[in-house]
Amino acid sequence: DVVMTQSPLSLPVTLGQPASISCRSSQSLVYSDGNTYLNWFQQRPGQSPRRLIYKVSNRDSGVPDRFSGSGSGTDFTLKISRVEPEDVGVYYCMQGTHWPPYSFGQGTKLEIK
Amino acid sequence: QVQLVESGGGLVKPGGSLRLSCAASGFTFSDYYMSWIRQAPGKGLEWVSYISTSSRYSNYADFVKGRFTISRDDAKNSLYLQMNSLRAEDTAVYYCVRGTREPLNWGQGTLVTVSS
């Protein structure tokens, strides 16, 4: 199974400051079709997860441009350029390249300092 | 807009069975792979199963293989998860999700509690 390791697991951030979350996979996430199926999700308190980023760096419709994804192979990063109050929640990376099973990171809890 | 509405969760004893349903709307259901993902209370996300279009094939995480069965009814725009031989560790919110490699839309989830 592919293990996804996120860091940090807890991320206190001052409003308006940047934030960065790292995600590492135990195997390369490049699929045979040439794509890298690395997604990022946000889960606000009491809500279902919401996809923010797919294929490493593609932002979903309606996602503010302060969110960006980068990386390749086994190392990936989610960055928030300026944290807003509505960004509080848990962020998960997820690989959709290797089954079984597709897998998530442990989650990073972002809170406001 | 896309809507996924789960139902069928509840309290069940260890060894018991439950059938979850997911009613889909707002998109052409038959065109999409569908999945079940779960989240134990206060824990992270965990893949359970997915099913292809036309029900050609399905796949399961090892921890549910042989106990859970995923199915779909394209005429009813519905996804199902038959859960047998339930264990305490199966206690979780179960989400119905559109897609597999790049899951986009999630339902609100239905809580399954396995306890005596």
PDB file of C-alpha atoms in Angstrom:
ATOM      1  CA  ASP A   1       0.000   0.000   0.000  1.00  0.00           C
ATOM      2  CA  VAL A   2       1.138   3.561  -0.670  1.00  0.00           C
ATOM      3  CA  VAL A   3       1.611   5.507   2.547  1.00  0.00           C
ATOM      4  CA  MET A   4       0.964   9.241   2.482  1.00  0.00           C
ATOM      5  CA  THR A   5       2.787  11.229   5.180  1.00  0.00           C
ATOM      6  CA  GLN A   6       1.793  14.813   5.926  1.00  0.00           C
ATOM      7  CA  SER A   7       3.645  17.391   7.965  1.00  0.00           C
ATOM      8  CA  PRO A   8       3.039  19.211  10.133  1.00  0.00           C
ATOM      9  CA  LEU A   9      -0.018  17.582  11.696  1.00  0.00           C
ATOM     10  CA  SER A  10      -0.888  20.791  13.519  1.00  0.00           C
ATOM     11  CA  LEU A  11      -0.433  24.208  11.952  1.00  0.00           C
ATOM     12  CA  PRO A  12      -1.162  27.369  13.978  1.00  0.00           C
ATOM     13  CA  VAL A  13      -1.073  30.391  11.676  1.00  0.00           C
ATOM     14  CA  THR A  14      -1.585  34.124  12.166  1.00  0.00           C
ATOM     15  CA  LEU A  15      -4.297  35.657   9.986  1.00  0.00           C
ATOM     16  CA  GLY A  16      -2.857  37.091   6.786  1.00  0.00           C
ATOM     17  CA  GLN A  17       0.305  34.988   7.038  1.00  0.00           C
ATOM     18  CA  PRO A  18       1.266  32.169   4.659  1.00  0.00           C
ATOM     19  CA  ALA A  19       0.928  28.471   5.440  1.00  0.00           C
ATOM     20  CA  SER A  20       2.487  25.402   3.902  1.00  0.00           C
ATOM     21  CA  ILE A  21       1.687  21.689   4.218  1.00  0.00           C
ATOM     22  CA  SER A  22       3.983  18.932   2.998  1.00  0.00           C
ATOM     23  CA  CYS A  23       2.831  15.538   1.717  1.00  0.00           C
ATOM     24  CA  ARG A  24       5.180  12.684   0.895  1.00  0.00           C
ATOM     25  CA  SER A  25       4.244   9.370  -0.704  1.00  0.00           C
ATOM     26  CA  SER A  26       6.054   6.061  -0.217  1.00  0.00           C
ATOM     27  CA  GLN A  27       6.081   5.501  -4.006  1.00  0.00           C
ATOM     28  CA  SER A  28       6.081   7.719  -7.043  1.00  0.00           C
ATOM     29  CA  LEU A  29       2.591   8.920  -7.908  1.00  0.00           C
ATOM     30  CA  VAL A  30       3.197   9.114 -11.644  1.00  0.00           C
ATOM     31  CA  TYR A  31       0.615   6.877 -13.311  1.00  0.00           C
ATOM     32  CA  SER A  32       1.098   4.932 -16.533  1.00  0.00           C
ATOM     33  CA  ASP A  33      -0.891   7.586 -18.431  1.00  0.00           C
ATOM     34  CA  GLY A  34       1.699  10.205 -17.442  1.00  0.00           C
ATOM     35  CA  ASN A  35      -0.540  11.965 -14.945  1.00  0.00           C
ATOM     36  CA  THR A  36       0.165  12.375 -11.248  1.00  0.00           C
ATOM     37  CA  TYR A  37      -3.037  11.810  -9.268  1.00  0.00           C
ATOM     38  CA  LEU A  38      -2.360  13.873  -6.177  1.00  0.00           C
ATOM     39  CA  ASN A  39      -5.326  15.713  -4.687  1.00  0.00           C
ATOM     40  CA  TRP A  40      -5.769  18.104  -1.771  1.00  0.00           C
ATOM     41  CA  PHE A  41      -8.952  18.320   0.295  1.00  0.00           C
ATOM     42  CA  GLN A  42     -10.187  20.763   2.911  1.00  0.00           C
ATOM     43  CA  GLN A  43     -12.562  19.631   5.653  1.00  0.00           C
ATOM     44  CA  ARG A  44     -14.063  22.450   7.663  1.00  0.00           C
ATOM     45  CA  PRO A  45     -15.459  21.622  11.113  1.00  0.00           C
ATOM     46  CA  GLY A  46     -18.697  19.653  10.810  1.00  0.00           C
ATOM     47  CA  GLN A  47     -18.553  19.492   7.002  1.00  0.00           C
ATOM     48  CA  SER A  48     -17.769  16.949   4.334  1.00  0.00           C
ATOM     49  CA  PRO A  49     -14.394  17.163   2.596  1.00  0.00           C
ATOM     50  CA  ARG A  50     -14.107  19.533  -0.346  1.00  0.00           C
ATOM     51  CA  ARG A  51     -11.561  19.085  -3.106  1.00  0.00           C
ATOM     52  CA  LEU A  52      -9.254  22.058  -3.586  1.00  0.00           C
ATOM     53  CA  ILE A  53      -6.550  20.777  -5.931  1.00  0.00           C
ATOM     54  CA  TYR A  54      -6.300  17.859  -8.379  1.00  0.00           C
ATOM     55  CA  LYS A  55      -3.386  16.516 -10.429  1.00  0.00           C
ATOM     56  CA  VAL A  56      -0.896  18.264  -8.110  1.00  0.00           C
ATOM     57  CA  SER A  57      -1.560  21.859  -9.083  1.00  0.00           C
ATOM     58  CA  ASN A  58      -4.982  22.311 -10.714  1.00  0.00           C
ATOM     59  CA  ARG A  59      -7.297  24.433  -8.597  1.00  0.00           C
ATOM     60  CA  ASP A  60     -10.973  23.514  -8.538  1.00  0.00           C
ATOM     61  CA  SER A  61     -13.648  25.958  -9.579  1.00  0.00           C
ATOM     62  CA  GLY A  62     -14.487  28.384  -6.796  1.00  0.00           C
ATOM     63  CA  VAL A  63     -11.275  27.769  -4.853  1.00  0.00           C
ATOM     64  CA  PRO A  64      -9.555  31.074  -3.999  1.00  0.00           C
ATOM     65  CA  ASP A  65      -6.294  31.672  -5.804  1.00  0.00           C
ATOM     66  CA  ARG A  66      -4.480  31.978  -2.466  1.00  0.00           C
ATOM     67  CA  PHE A  67      -4.433  28.150  -2.541  1.00  0.00           C
ATOM     68  CA  SER A  68      -1.769  26.544  -4.700  1.00  0.00           C
ATOM     69  CA  GLY A  69      -0.342  23.064  -5.130  1.00  0.00           C
ATOM     70  CA  SER A  70       3.064  21.980  -6.329  1.00  0.00           C
ATOM     71  CA  GLY A  71       5.433  19.039  -6.402  1.00  0.00           C
ATOM     72  CA  SER A  72       6.299  15.923  -8.334  1.00  0.00           C
ATOM     73  CA  GLY A  73       7.096  12.252  -7.917  1.00  0.00           C
ATOM     74  CA  THR A  74       6.836  11.682  -4.173  1.00  0.00           C
ATOM     75  CA  ASP A  75       7.003  15.205  -2.696  1.00  0.00           C
ATOM     76  CA  PHE A  76       4.083  17.616  -2.766  1.00  0.00           C
ATOM     77  CA  THR A  77       3.104  20.877  -1.106  1.00  0.00           C
ATOM     78  CA  LEU A  78      -0.088  22.833  -0.508  1.00  0.00           C
ATOM     79  CA  LYS A  79       0.429  26.529   0.092  1.00  0.00           C
ATOM     80  CA  ILE A  80      -1.956  29.203   1.307  1.00  0.00           C
ATOM     81  CA  SER A  81      -0.545  32.629   0.521  1.00  0.00           C
ATOM     82  CA  ARG A  82      -2.531  34.530   3.171  1.00  0.00           C
ATOM     83  CA  VAL A  83      -4.614  32.622   5.697  1.00  0.00           C
ATOM     84  CA  GLU A  84      -8.209  33.765   6.150  1.00  0.00           C
ATOM     85  CA  PRO A  85     -10.600  32.799   8.981  1.00  0.00           C
ATOM     86  CA  GLU A  86     -12.573  30.456   6.702  1.00  0.00           C
ATOM     87  CA  ASP A  87      -9.432  28.387   6.056  1.00  0.00           C
ATOM     88  CA  VAL A  88      -9.653  26.789   9.506  1.00  0.00           C
ATOM     89  CA  GLY A  89     -10.063  23.034   9.216  1.00  0.00           C
ATOM     90  CA  VAL A  90      -8.210  19.847   8.383  1.00  0.00           C
ATOM     91  CA  TYR A  91      -6.335  19.423   5.102  1.00  0.00           C
ATOM     92  CA  TYR A  92      -5.724  16.038   3.517  1.00  0.00           C
ATOM     93  CA  CYS A  93      -3.587  14.964   0.605  1.00  0.00           C
ATOM     94  CA  MET A  94      -4.771  11.912  -1.309  1.00  0.00           C
ATOM     95  CA  GLN A  95      -3.174   9.714  -3.968  1.00  0.00           C
ATOM     96  CA  GLY A  96      -5.320   8.272  -6.748  1.00  0.00           C
ATOM     97  CA  THR A  97      -2.529   6.504  -8.625  1.00  0.00           C
ATOM     98  CA  HIS A  98      -2.085   3.165  -6.853  1.00  0.00           C
ATOM     99  CA  TRP A  99      -4.852   0.723  -5.893  1.00  0.00           C
ATOM    100  CA  PRO A 100      -5.419  -0.965  -3.558  1.00  0.00           C
ATOM    101  CA  PRO A 101      -6.271   1.272  -1.979  1.00  0.00           C
ATOM    102  CA  TYR A 102      -6.194   4.936  -2.876  1.00  0.00           C
ATOM    103  CA  SER A 103      -4.940   6.588   0.271  1.00  0.00           C
ATOM    104  CA  PHE A 104      -5.046   9.774   2.291  1.00  0.00           C
ATOM    105  CA  GLY A 105      -2.514  11.499   4.476  1.00  0.00           C
ATOM    106  CA  GLN A 106      -3.223  11.697   8.213  1.00  0.00           C
ATOM    107  CA  GLY A 107      -4.537  15.238   7.921  1.00  0.00           C
ATOM    108  CA  THR A 108      -3.131  18.622   8.976  1.00  0.00           C
ATOM    109  CA  LYS A 109      -5.202  20.714  11.351  1.00  0.00           C
ATOM    110  CA  LEU A 110      -4.934  24.412  10.543  1.00  0.00           C
ATOM    111  CA  GLU A 111      -5.924  26.814  13.297  1.00  0.00           C
ATOM    112  CA  ILE A 112      -5.642  30.543  13.809  1.00  0.00           C
ATOM    113  CA  LYS A 113      -3.093  31.680  16.392  1.00  0.00           C
TER     114      LYS A 113
ATOM    115  CA  GLN B   1     -26.039  21.178  -9.007  1.00  0.00           C
ATOM    116  CA  VAL B   2     -24.545  17.851  -8.014  1.00  0.00           C
ATOM    117  CA  GLN B   3     -26.192  16.263  -4.988  1.00  0.00           C
ATOM    118  CA  LEU B   4     -25.319  13.044  -3.226  1.00  0.00           C
ATOM    119  CA  VAL B   5     -27.605  12.056  -0.367  1.00  0.00           C
ATOM    120  CA  GLU B   6     -26.713   9.061   1.772  1.00  0.00           C
ATOM    121  CA  SER B   7     -29.121   7.122   3.948  1.00  0.00           C
ATOM    122  CA  GLY B   8     -29.330   3.837   5.819  1.00  0.00           C
ATOM    123  CA  GLY B   9     -26.881   4.437   8.640  1.00  0.00           C
ATOM    124  CA  GLY B  10     -27.674   3.638  12.246  1.00  0.00           C
ATOM    125  CA  LEU B  11     -26.814   1.529  15.267  1.00  0.00           C
ATOM    126  CA  VAL B  12     -26.123  -2.155  14.660  1.00  0.00           C
ATOM    127  CA  LYS B  13     -24.706  -4.939  16.818  1.00  0.00           C
ATOM    128  CA  PRO B  14     -21.368  -6.579  16.026  1.00  0.00           C
ATOM    129  CA  GLY B  15     -21.892  -9.267  13.416  1.00  0.00           C
ATOM    130  CA  GLY B  16     -24.955  -7.496  12.047  1.00  0.00           C
ATOM    131  CA  SER B  17     -25.712  -6.084   8.621  1.00  0.00           C
ATOM    132  CA  LEU B  18     -26.665  -2.726   7.158  1.00  0.00           C
ATOM    133  CA  ARG B  19     -27.315  -1.424   3.660  1.00  0.00           C
ATOM    134  CA  LEU B  20     -26.335   2.125   2.790  1.00  0.00           C
ATOM    135  CA  SER B  21     -27.883   3.988  -0.117  1.00  0.00           C
ATOM    136  CA  CYS B  22     -26.840   7.093  -1.993  1.00  0.00           C
ATOM    137  CA  ALA B  23     -29.241   9.045  -4.189  1.00  0.00           C
ATOM    138  CA  ALA B  24     -27.461  11.035  -6.879  1.00  0.00           C
ATOM    139  CA  SER B  25     -28.736  13.988  -8.879  1.00  0.00           C
ATOM    140  CA  GLY B  26     -27.461  16.878 -10.946  1.00  0.00           C
ATOM    141  CA  PHE B  27     -25.236  14.812 -13.238  1.00  0.00           C
ATOM    142  CA  THR B  28     -25.402  11.786 -15.548  1.00  0.00           C
ATOM    143  CA  PHE B  29     -24.914   9.103 -12.899  1.00  0.00           C
ATOM    144  CA  SER B  30     -24.256   6.283 -15.337  1.00  0.00           C
ATOM    145  CA  ASP B  31     -21.209   8.120 -16.756  1.00  0.00           C
ATOM    146  CA  TYR B  32     -19.249   8.099 -13.510  1.00  0.00           C
ATOM    147  CA  TYR B  33     -17.320   5.718 -11.322  1.00  0.00           C
ATOM    148  CA  MET B  34     -18.612   5.978  -7.753  1.00  0.00           C
ATOM    149  CA  SER B  35     -16.984   5.346  -4.399  1.00  0.00           C
ATOM    150  CA  TRP B  36     -17.536   4.938  -0.672  1.00  0.00           C
ATOM    151  CA  ILE B  37     -15.064   6.583   1.691  1.00  0.00           C
ATOM    152  CA  ARG B  38     -15.358   6.493   5.470  1.00  0.00           C
ATOM    153  CA  GLN B  39     -14.196   8.499   8.465  1.00  0.00           C
ATOM    154  CA  ALA B  40     -14.131   7.098  11.980  1.00  0.00           C
ATOM    155  CA  PRO B  41     -15.108   9.605  14.709  1.00  0.00           C
ATOM    156  CA  GLY B  42     -12.302  12.119  15.144  1.00  0.00           C
ATOM    157  CA  LYS B  43     -10.094  10.274  12.648  1.00  0.00           C
ATOM    158  CA  GLY B  44      -8.920  10.633   9.057  1.00  0.00           C
ATOM    159  CA  LEU B  45     -10.352   9.524   5.726  1.00  0.00           C
ATOM    160  CA  GLU B  46     -10.211   5.930   4.507  1.00  0.00           C
ATOM    161  CA  TRP B  47     -11.125   4.407   1.131  1.00  0.00           C
ATOM    162  CA  VAL B  48     -13.655   1.599   1.297  1.00  0.00           C
ATOM    163  CA  SER B  49     -14.675   0.667  -2.243  1.00  0.00           C
ATOM    164  CA  TYR B  50     -15.425   1.853  -5.744  1.00  0.00           C
ATOM    165  CA  ILE B  51     -17.469   0.641  -8.677  1.00  0.00           C
ATOM    166  CA  SER B  52     -16.978   1.285 -12.375  1.00  0.00           C
ATOM    167  CA  THR B  53     -19.496   2.456 -14.890  1.00  0.00           C
ATOM    168  CA  SER B  54     -21.930  -0.262 -15.985  1.00  0.00           C
ATOM    169  CA  SER B  55     -20.896  -2.184 -12.836  1.00  0.00           C
ATOM    170  CA  ARG B  56     -18.197  -3.908 -14.876  1.00  0.00           C
ATOM    171  CA  TYR B  57     -15.896  -4.156 -11.917  1.00  0.00           C
ATOM    172  CA  SER B  58     -15.487  -3.108  -8.331  1.00  0.00           C
ATOM    173  CA  ASN B  59     -12.652  -2.950  -5.857  1.00  0.00           C
ATOM    174  CA  TYR B  60     -12.415  -3.087  -2.080  1.00  0.00           C
ATOM    175  CA  ALA B  61      -9.984  -2.148   0.637  1.00  0.00           C
ATOM    176  CA  ASP B  62      -8.570  -5.273   2.283  1.00  0.00           C
ATOM    177  CA  PHE B  63     -10.268  -4.555   5.593  1.00  0.00           C
ATOM    178  CA  VAL B  64     -13.768  -4.905   4.048  1.00  0.00           C
ATOM    179  CA  LYS B  65     -13.098  -7.516   1.372  1.00  0.00           C
ATOM    180  CA  GLY B  66     -15.525 -10.400   1.673  1.00  0.00           C
ATOM    181  CA  ARG B  67     -17.804  -8.467   4.042  1.00  0.00           C
ATOM    182  CA  PHE B  68     -18.954  -5.429   2.026  1.00  0.00           C
ATOM    183  CA  THR B  69     -20.490  -5.321  -1.447  1.00  0.00           C
ATOM    184  CA  ILE B  70     -20.818  -2.208  -3.560  1.00  0.00           C
ATOM    185  CA  SER B  71     -23.483  -1.971  -6.255  1.00  0.00           C
ATOM    186  CA  ARG B  72     -25.309   0.584  -8.347  1.00  0.00           C
ATOM    187  CA  ASP B  73     -28.629   1.004 -10.113  1.00  0.00           C
ATOM    188  CA  ASP B  74     -28.209   3.448 -12.978  1.00  0.00           C
ATOM    189  CA  ALA B  75     -31.964   3.493 -13.645  1.00  0.00           C
ATOM    190  CA  LYS B  76     -32.487   4.814 -10.138  1.00  0.00           C
ATOM    191  CA  ASN B  77     -29.349   6.998 -10.008  1.00  0.00           C
ATOM    192  CA  SER B  78     -28.383   5.174  -6.863  1.00  0.00           C
ATOM    193  CA  LEU B  79     -25.297   3.687  -5.247  1.00  0.00           C
ATOM    194  CA  TYR B  80     -25.368   1.078  -2.500  1.00  0.00           C
ATOM    195  CA  LEU B  81     -23.087  -0.518   0.063  1.00  0.00           C
ATOM    196  CA  GLN B  82     -24.173  -3.801   1.626  1.00  0.00           C
ATOM    197  CA  MET B  83     -22.242  -4.255   4.855  1.00  0.00           C
ATOM    198  CA  ASN B  84     -22.214  -7.665   6.533  1.00  0.00           C
ATOM    199  CA  SER B  85     -20.335  -9.078   9.532  1.00  0.00           C
ATOM    200  CA  LEU B  86     -19.923  -5.594  10.930  1.00  0.00           C
ATOM    201  CA  ARG B  87     -17.243  -4.927  13.517  1.00  0.00           C
ATOM    202  CA  ALA B  88     -16.740  -2.179  16.077  1.00  0.00           C
ATOM    203  CA  GLU B  89     -13.911  -0.793  13.935  1.00  0.00           C
ATOM    204  CA  ASP B  90     -16.373  -0.224  11.080  1.00  0.00           C
ATOM    205  CA  THR B  91     -17.958   2.592  13.118  1.00  0.00           C
ATOM    206  CA  ALA B  92     -17.640   5.681  10.936  1.00  0.00           C
ATOM    207  CA  VAL B  93     -19.357   8.261   8.791  1.00  0.00           C
ATOM    208  CA  TYR B  94     -19.680   6.766   5.309  1.00  0.00           C
ATOM    209  CA  TYR B  95     -19.485   9.189   2.397  1.00  0.00           C
ATOM    210  CA  CYS B  96     -20.812   8.595  -1.092  1.00  0.00           C
ATOM    211  CA  VAL B  97     -18.362  10.150  -3.554  1.00  0.00           C
ATOM    212  CA  ARG B  98     -18.403  10.842  -7.288  1.00  0.00           C
ATOM    213  CA  GLY B  99     -15.172   9.691  -8.884  1.00  0.00           C
ATOM    214  CA  THR B 100     -12.173   7.647  -7.846  1.00  0.00           C
ATOM    215  CA  ARG B 101      -8.693   8.918  -8.717  1.00  0.00           C
ATOM    216  CA  GLU B 102      -9.878  12.520  -8.380  1.00  0.00           C
ATOM    217  CA  PRO B 103     -12.968  12.382  -6.154  1.00  0.00           C
ATOM    218  CA  LEU B 104     -14.838  15.631  -6.628  1.00  0.00           C
ATOM    219  CA  ASN B 105     -18.286  15.579  -5.046  1.00  0.00           C
ATOM    220  CA  TRP B 106     -19.070  14.229  -1.596  1.00  0.00           C
ATOM    221  CA  GLY B 107     -22.357  13.612   0.165  1.00  0.00           C
ATOM    222  CA  GLN B 108     -22.999  14.746   3.722  1.00  0.00           C
ATOM    223  CA  GLY B 109     -22.328  11.245   5.025  1.00  0.00           C
ATOM    224  CA  THR B 110     -24.290   8.723   7.055  1.00  0.00           C
ATOM    225  CA  LEU B 111     -23.146   7.509  10.468  1.00  0.00           C
ATOM    226  CA  VAL B 112     -22.789   3.792  11.107  1.00  0.00           C
ATOM    227  CA  THR B 113     -22.289   2.775  14.721  1.00  0.00           C
ATOM    228  CA  VAL B 114     -21.407  -0.823  15.531  1.00  0.00           C
ATOM    229  CA  SER B 115     -21.880  -1.498  19.213  1.00  0.00           C
ATOM    230  CA  SER B 116     -23.513  -3.996  21.521  1.00  0.00           C
TER     231      SER B 116
END
